[in-house]
Structures are given as structure tokens and as C-alpha cells.
CSV table of N, CA and C in Angstrom, one decimal:
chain,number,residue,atom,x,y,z
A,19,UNK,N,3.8,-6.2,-27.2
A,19,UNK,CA,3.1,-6.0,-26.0
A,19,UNK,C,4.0,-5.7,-24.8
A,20,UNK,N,4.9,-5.4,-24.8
A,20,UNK,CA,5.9,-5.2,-23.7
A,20,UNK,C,5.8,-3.6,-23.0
A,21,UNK,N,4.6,-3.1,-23.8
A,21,UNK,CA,4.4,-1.3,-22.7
A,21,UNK,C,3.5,-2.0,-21.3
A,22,UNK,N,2.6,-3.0,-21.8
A,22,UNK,CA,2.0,-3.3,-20.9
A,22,UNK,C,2.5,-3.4,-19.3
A,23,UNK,N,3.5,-4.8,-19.2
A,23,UNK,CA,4.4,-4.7,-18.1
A,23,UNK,C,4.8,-3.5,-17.5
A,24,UNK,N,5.4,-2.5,-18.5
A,24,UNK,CA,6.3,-1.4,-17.9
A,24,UNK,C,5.2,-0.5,-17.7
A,25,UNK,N,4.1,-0.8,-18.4
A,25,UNK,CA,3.2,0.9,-17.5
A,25,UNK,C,2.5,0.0,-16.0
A,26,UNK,N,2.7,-0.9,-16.0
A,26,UNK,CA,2.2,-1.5,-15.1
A,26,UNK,C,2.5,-1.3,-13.5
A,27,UNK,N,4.6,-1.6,-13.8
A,27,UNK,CA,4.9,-1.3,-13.3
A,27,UNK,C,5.1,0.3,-12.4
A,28,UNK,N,4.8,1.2,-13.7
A,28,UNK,CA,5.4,3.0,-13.4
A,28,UNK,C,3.7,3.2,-12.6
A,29,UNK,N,2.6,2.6,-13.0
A,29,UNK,CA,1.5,2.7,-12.3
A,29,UNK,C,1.6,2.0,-10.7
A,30,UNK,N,2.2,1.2,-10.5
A,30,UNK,CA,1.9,0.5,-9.3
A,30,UNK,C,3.3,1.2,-8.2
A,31,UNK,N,4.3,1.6,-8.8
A,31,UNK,CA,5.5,2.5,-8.1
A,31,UNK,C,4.8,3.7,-7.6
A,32,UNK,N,4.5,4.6,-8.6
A,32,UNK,CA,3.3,6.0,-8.5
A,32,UNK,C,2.6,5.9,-7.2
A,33,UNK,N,1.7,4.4,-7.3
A,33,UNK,CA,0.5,4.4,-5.9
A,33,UNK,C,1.4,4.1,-4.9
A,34,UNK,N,2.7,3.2,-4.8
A,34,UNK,CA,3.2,3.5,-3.8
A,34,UNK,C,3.8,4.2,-3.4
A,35,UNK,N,4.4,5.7,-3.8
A,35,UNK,CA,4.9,6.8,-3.0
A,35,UNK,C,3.4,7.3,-3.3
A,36,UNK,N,2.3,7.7,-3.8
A,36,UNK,CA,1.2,8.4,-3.2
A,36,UNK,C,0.6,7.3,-2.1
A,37,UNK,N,0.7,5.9,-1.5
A,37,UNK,CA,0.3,6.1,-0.6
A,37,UNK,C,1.1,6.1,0.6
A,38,UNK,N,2.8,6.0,0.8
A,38,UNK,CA,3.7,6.4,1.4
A,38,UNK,C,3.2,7.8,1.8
A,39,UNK,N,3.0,8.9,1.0
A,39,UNK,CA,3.0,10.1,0.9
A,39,UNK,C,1.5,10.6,2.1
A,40,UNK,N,0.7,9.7,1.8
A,40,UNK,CA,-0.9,9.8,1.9
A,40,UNK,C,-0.7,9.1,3.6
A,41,UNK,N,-0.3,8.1,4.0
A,41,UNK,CA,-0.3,7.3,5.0
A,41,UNK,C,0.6,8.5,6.0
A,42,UNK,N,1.8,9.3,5.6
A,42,UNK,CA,2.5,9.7,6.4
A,42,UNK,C,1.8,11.7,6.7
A,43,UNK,N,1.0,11.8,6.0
A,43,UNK,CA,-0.3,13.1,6.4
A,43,UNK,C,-1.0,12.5,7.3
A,44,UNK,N,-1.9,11.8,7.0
A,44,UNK,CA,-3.3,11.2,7.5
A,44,UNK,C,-2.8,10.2,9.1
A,45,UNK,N,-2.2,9.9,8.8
A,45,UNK,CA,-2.5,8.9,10.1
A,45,UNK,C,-2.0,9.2,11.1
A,46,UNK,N,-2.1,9.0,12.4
A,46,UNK,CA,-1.7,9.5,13.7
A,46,UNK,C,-0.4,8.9,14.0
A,47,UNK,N,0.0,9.6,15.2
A,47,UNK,CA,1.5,9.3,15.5
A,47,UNK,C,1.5,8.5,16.7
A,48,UNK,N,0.5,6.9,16.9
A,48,UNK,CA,0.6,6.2,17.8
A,48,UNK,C,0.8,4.8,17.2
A,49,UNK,N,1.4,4.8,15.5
A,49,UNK,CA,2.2,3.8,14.8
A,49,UNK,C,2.2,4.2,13.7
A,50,UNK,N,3.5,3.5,13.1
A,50,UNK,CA,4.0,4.2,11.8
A,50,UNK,C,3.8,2.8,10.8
A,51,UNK,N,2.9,3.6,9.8
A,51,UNK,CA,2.6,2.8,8.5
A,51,UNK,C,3.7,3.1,7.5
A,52,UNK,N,4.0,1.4,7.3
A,52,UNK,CA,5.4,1.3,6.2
A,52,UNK,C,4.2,0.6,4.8
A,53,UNK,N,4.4,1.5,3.6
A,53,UNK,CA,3.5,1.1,2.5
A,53,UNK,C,5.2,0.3,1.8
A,54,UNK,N,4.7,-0.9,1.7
A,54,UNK,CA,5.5,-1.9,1.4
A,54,UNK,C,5.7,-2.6,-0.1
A,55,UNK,N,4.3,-2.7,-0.2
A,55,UNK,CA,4.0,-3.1,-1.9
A,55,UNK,C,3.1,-2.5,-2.6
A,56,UNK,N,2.5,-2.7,-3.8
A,56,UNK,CA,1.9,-2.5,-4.8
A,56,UNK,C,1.5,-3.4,-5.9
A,57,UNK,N,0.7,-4.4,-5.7
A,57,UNK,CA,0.3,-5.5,-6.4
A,57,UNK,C,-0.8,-4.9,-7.0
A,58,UNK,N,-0.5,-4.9,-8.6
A,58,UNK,CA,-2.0,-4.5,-9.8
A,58,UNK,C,-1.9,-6.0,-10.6
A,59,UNK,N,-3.7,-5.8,-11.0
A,59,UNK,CA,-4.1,-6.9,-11.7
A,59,UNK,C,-3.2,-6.2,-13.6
A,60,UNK,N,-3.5,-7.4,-14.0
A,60,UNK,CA,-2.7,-6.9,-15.5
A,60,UNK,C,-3.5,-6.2,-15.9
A,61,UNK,N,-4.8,-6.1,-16.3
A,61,UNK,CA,-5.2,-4.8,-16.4
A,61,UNK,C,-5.6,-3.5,-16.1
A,62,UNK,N,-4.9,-3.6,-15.0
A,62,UNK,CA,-4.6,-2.3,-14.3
A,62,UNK,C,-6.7,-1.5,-13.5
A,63,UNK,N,-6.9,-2.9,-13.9
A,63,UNK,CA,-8.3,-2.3,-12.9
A,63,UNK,C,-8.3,-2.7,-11.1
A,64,UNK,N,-7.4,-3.4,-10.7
A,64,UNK,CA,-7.6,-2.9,-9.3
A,64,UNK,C,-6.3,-3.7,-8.6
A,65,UNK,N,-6.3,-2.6,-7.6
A,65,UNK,CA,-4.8,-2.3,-7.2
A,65,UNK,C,-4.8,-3.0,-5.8
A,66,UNK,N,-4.0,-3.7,-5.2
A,66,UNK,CA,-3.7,-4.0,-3.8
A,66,UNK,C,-2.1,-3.4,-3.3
A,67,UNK,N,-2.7,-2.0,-2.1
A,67,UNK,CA,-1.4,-1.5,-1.5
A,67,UNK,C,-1.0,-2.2,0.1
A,68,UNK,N,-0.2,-2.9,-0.2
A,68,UNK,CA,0.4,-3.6,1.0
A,68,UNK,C,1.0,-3.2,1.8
A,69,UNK,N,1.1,-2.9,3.3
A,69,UNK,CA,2.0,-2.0,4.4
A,69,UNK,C,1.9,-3.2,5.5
A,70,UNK,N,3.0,-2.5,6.3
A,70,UNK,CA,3.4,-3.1,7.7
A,70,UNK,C,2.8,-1.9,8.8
A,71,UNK,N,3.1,-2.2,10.1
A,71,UNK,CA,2.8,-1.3,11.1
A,71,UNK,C,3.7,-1.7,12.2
A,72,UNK,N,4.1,-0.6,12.7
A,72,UNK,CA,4.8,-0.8,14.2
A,72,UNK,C,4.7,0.2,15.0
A,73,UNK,N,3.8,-0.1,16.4
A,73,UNK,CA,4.5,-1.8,16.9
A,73,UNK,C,3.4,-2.4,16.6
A,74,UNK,N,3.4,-3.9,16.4
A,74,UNK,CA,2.4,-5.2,15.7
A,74,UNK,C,1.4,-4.8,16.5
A,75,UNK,N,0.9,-4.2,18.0
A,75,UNK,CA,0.0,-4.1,18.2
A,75,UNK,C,-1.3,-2.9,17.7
A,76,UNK,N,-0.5,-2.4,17.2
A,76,UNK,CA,-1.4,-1.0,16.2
A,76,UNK,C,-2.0,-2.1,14.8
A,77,UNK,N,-1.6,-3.1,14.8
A,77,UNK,CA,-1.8,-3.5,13.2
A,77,UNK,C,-3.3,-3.7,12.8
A,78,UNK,N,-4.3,-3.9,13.3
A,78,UNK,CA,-5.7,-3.7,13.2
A,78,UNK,C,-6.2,-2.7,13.0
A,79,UNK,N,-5.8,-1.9,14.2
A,79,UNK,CA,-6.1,-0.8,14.3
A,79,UNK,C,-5.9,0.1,12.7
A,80,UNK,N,-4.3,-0.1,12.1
A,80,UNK,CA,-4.2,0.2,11.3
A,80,UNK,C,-4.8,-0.1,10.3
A,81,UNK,N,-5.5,-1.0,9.9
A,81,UNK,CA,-6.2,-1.8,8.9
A,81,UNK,C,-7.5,-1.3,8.9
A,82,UNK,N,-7.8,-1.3,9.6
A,82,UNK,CA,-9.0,-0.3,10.0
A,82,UNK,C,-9.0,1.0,9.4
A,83,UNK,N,-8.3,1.7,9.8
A,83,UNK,CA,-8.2,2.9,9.1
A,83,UNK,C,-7.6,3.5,7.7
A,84,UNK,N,-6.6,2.1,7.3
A,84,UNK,CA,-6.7,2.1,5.4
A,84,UNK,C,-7.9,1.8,5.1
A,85,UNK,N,-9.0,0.9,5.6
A,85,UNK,CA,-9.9,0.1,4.7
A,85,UNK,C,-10.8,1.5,4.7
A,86,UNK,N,-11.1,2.4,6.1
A,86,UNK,CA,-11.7,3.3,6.0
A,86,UNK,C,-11.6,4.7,4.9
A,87,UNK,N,-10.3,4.8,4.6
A,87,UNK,CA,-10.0,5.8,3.6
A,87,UNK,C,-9.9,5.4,2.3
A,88,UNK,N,-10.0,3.6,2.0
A,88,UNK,CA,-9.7,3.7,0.6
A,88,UNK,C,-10.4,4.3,-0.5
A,89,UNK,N,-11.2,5.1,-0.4
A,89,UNK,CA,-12.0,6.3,-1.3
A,89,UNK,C,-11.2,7.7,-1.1
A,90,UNK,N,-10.9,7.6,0.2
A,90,UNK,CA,-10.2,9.0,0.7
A,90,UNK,C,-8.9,9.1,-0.4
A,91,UNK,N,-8.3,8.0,-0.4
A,91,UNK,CA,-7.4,7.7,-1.1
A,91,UNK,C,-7.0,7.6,-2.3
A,92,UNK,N,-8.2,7.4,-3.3
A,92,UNK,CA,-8.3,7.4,-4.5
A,92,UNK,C,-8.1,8.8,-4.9
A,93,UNK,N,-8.8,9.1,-3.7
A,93,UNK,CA,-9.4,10.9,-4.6
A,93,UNK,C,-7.9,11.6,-4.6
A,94,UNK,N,-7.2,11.0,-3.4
A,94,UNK,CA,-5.9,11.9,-3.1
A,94,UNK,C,-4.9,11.3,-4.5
A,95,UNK,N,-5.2,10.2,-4.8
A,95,UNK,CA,-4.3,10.0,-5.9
A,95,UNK,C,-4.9,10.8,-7.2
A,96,UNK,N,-6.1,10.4,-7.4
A,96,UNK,CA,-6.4,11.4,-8.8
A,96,UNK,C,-5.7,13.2,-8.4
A,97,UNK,N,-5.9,13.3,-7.7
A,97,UNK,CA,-5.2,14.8,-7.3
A,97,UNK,C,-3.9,14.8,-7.6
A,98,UNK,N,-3.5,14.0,-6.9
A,98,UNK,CA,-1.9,14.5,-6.8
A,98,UNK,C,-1.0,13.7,-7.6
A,99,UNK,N,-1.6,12.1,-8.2
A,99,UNK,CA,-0.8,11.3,-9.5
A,99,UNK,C,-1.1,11.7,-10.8
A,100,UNK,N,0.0,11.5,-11.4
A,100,UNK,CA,-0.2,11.4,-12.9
A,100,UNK,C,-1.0,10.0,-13.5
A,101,UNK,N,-1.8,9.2,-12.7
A,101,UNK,CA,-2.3,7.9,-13.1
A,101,UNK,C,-3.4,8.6,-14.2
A,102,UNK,N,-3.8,8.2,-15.7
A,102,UNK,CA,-5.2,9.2,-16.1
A,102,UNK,C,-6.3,8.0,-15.5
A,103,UNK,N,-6.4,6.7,-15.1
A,103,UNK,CA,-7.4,6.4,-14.2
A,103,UNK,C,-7.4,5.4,-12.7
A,104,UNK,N,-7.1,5.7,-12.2
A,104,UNK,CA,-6.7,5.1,-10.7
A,104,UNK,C,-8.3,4.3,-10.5
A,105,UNK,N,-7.1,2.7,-10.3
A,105,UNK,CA,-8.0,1.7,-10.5
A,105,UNK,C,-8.6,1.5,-9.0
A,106,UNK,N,-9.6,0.8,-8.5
A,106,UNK,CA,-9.8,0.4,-7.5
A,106,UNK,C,-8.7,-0.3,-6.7
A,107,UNK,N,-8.8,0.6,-5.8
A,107,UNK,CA,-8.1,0.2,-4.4
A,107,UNK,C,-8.7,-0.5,-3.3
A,108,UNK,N,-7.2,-1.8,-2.6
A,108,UNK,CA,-7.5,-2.5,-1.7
A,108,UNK,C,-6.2,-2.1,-0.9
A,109,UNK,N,-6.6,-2.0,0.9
A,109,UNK,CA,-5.4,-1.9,1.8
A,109,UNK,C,-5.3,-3.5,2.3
A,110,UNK,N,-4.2,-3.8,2.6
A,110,UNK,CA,-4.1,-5.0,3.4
A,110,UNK,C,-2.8,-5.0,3.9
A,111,UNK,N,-2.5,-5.8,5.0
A,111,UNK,CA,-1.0,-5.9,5.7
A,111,UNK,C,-0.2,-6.8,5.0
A,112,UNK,N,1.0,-6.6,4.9
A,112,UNK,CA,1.8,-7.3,4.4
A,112,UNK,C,2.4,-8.3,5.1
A,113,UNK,N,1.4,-9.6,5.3
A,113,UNK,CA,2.1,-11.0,5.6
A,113,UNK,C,3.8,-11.1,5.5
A,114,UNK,N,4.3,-11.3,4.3
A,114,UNK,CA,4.8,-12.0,4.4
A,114,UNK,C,6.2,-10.9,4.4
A,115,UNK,N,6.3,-9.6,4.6
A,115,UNK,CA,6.9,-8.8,4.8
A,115,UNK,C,7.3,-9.2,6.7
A,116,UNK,N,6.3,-9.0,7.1
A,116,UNK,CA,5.9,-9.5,8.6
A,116,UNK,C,6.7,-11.1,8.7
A,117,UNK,N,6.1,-11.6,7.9
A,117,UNK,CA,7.1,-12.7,8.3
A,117,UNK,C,8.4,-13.0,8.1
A,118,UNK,N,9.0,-12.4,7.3
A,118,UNK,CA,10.2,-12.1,6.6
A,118,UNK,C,11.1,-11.5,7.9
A,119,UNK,N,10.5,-10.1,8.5
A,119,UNK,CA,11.0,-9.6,9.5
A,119,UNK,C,10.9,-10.7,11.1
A,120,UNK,N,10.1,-11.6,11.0
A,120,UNK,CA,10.1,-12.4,12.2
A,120,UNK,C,11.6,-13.4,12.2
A,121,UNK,N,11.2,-13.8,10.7
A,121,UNK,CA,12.3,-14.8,10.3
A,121,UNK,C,13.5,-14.1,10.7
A,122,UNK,N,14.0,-13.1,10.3
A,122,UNK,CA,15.5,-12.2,10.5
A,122,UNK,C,15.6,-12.0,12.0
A,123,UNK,N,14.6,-11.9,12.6
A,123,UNK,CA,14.9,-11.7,13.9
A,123,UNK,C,15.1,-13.2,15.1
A,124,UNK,N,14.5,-14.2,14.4
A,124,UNK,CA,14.9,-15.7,14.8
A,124,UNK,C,16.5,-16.0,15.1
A,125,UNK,N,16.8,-15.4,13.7
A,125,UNK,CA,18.0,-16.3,13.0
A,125,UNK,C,19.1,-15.0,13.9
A,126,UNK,N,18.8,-14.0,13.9
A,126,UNK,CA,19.4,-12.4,15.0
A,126,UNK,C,20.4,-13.3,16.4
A,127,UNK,N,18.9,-14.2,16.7
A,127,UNK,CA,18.6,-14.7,18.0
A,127,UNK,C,19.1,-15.6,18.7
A,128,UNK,N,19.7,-16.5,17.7
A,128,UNK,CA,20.3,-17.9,17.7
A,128,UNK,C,21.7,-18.2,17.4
């Protein structure tokens, strides 16, 4: 069973430069979405793509506007990935990416 892992992985890499790709067309130029992760269930039926936003005050805003396209987004992946079925998609911010960057900027500080 060891294809499972690895297509898991080449499927969840794929959604992240399609939505790297997808985020940097579509969205406006008053903050810039960083698509950070790619968390799939093991059976590859539904996907969570995780991004940051700057500056932190766009981050709703941005949220807003993945949760609004995540269909827009599917369709763009069936188009343009080699996935043969693009599982359900979730946007959401990346906590702990966010926190990670607060942390480094503490320790910058001190």
C-alpha cells in the first residue's frame, strides 16, 4: 500500500501550485495570498488549502473571498490539473503558519 501515501502527496503538491496559481489571477492587489499548505483526507475525498495574507488586516476579507470561489476553484483545477477527480475543497488561514511568523518576529525583537 505505499502508492497511497505518494499519490496523496503528488495530489495535494498539484492543488497547491493550482491554487498558488489561481489565488495570484483572481484576487486583487490590496493583499497578497500566500497558499501555504495542502492537507487531504487519506482518501483523497476532501482537500483543505491553507494560506496566509498580508497585511493581517486583509485576512477576513481574504477568507471571504476563498470560501466564495471554492467551486470557482475546483472547476479551475479540473481544467488545468492532471488530478482525474478533484476532491472537495476547503479554504482556511493558516494558524499556525501565522503563528510561527509572530513567534520569529518576538524572538527578532528581544
Amino acid at each position: 500500500m505505499p502508492s497511497v501515501p505518494f499519490k496523496k502527496e503528488k495530489v495535494e503538491e498539484q492543488l497547491l501550485h493550482l491554487a498558488a496559481a489561481y489565488f495570484q489571477q483572481e484576487s486583487g492587489k490590496s493583499s497578497l495570498i500566500t497558499v501555504t499548505r495542502v492537507i487531504a483526507d487519506d482518501f483523497l475525498k476532501r482537500v483543505k488549502i491553507l494560506f496566509t495574507v498580508i497585511p493581517d488586516a486583509k485576512e477576513q476579507e481574504a477568507l471571504e473571498f476563498a470560501k466564495r470561489r471554492e467551486i470557482d476553484f475546483k472547476n479551475y483545477a479540473k481544467s488545468k490539473g492532471r488530478v482525474m477527480r478533484v476532491p472537495f475543497i476547503v479554504f482556511d488561514i493558516d494558524r499556525g503558519e501565522r503563528n510561527r511568523q509572530r513567534i520569529d518576529a518576538a524572538l527578532k525583537d528581544s
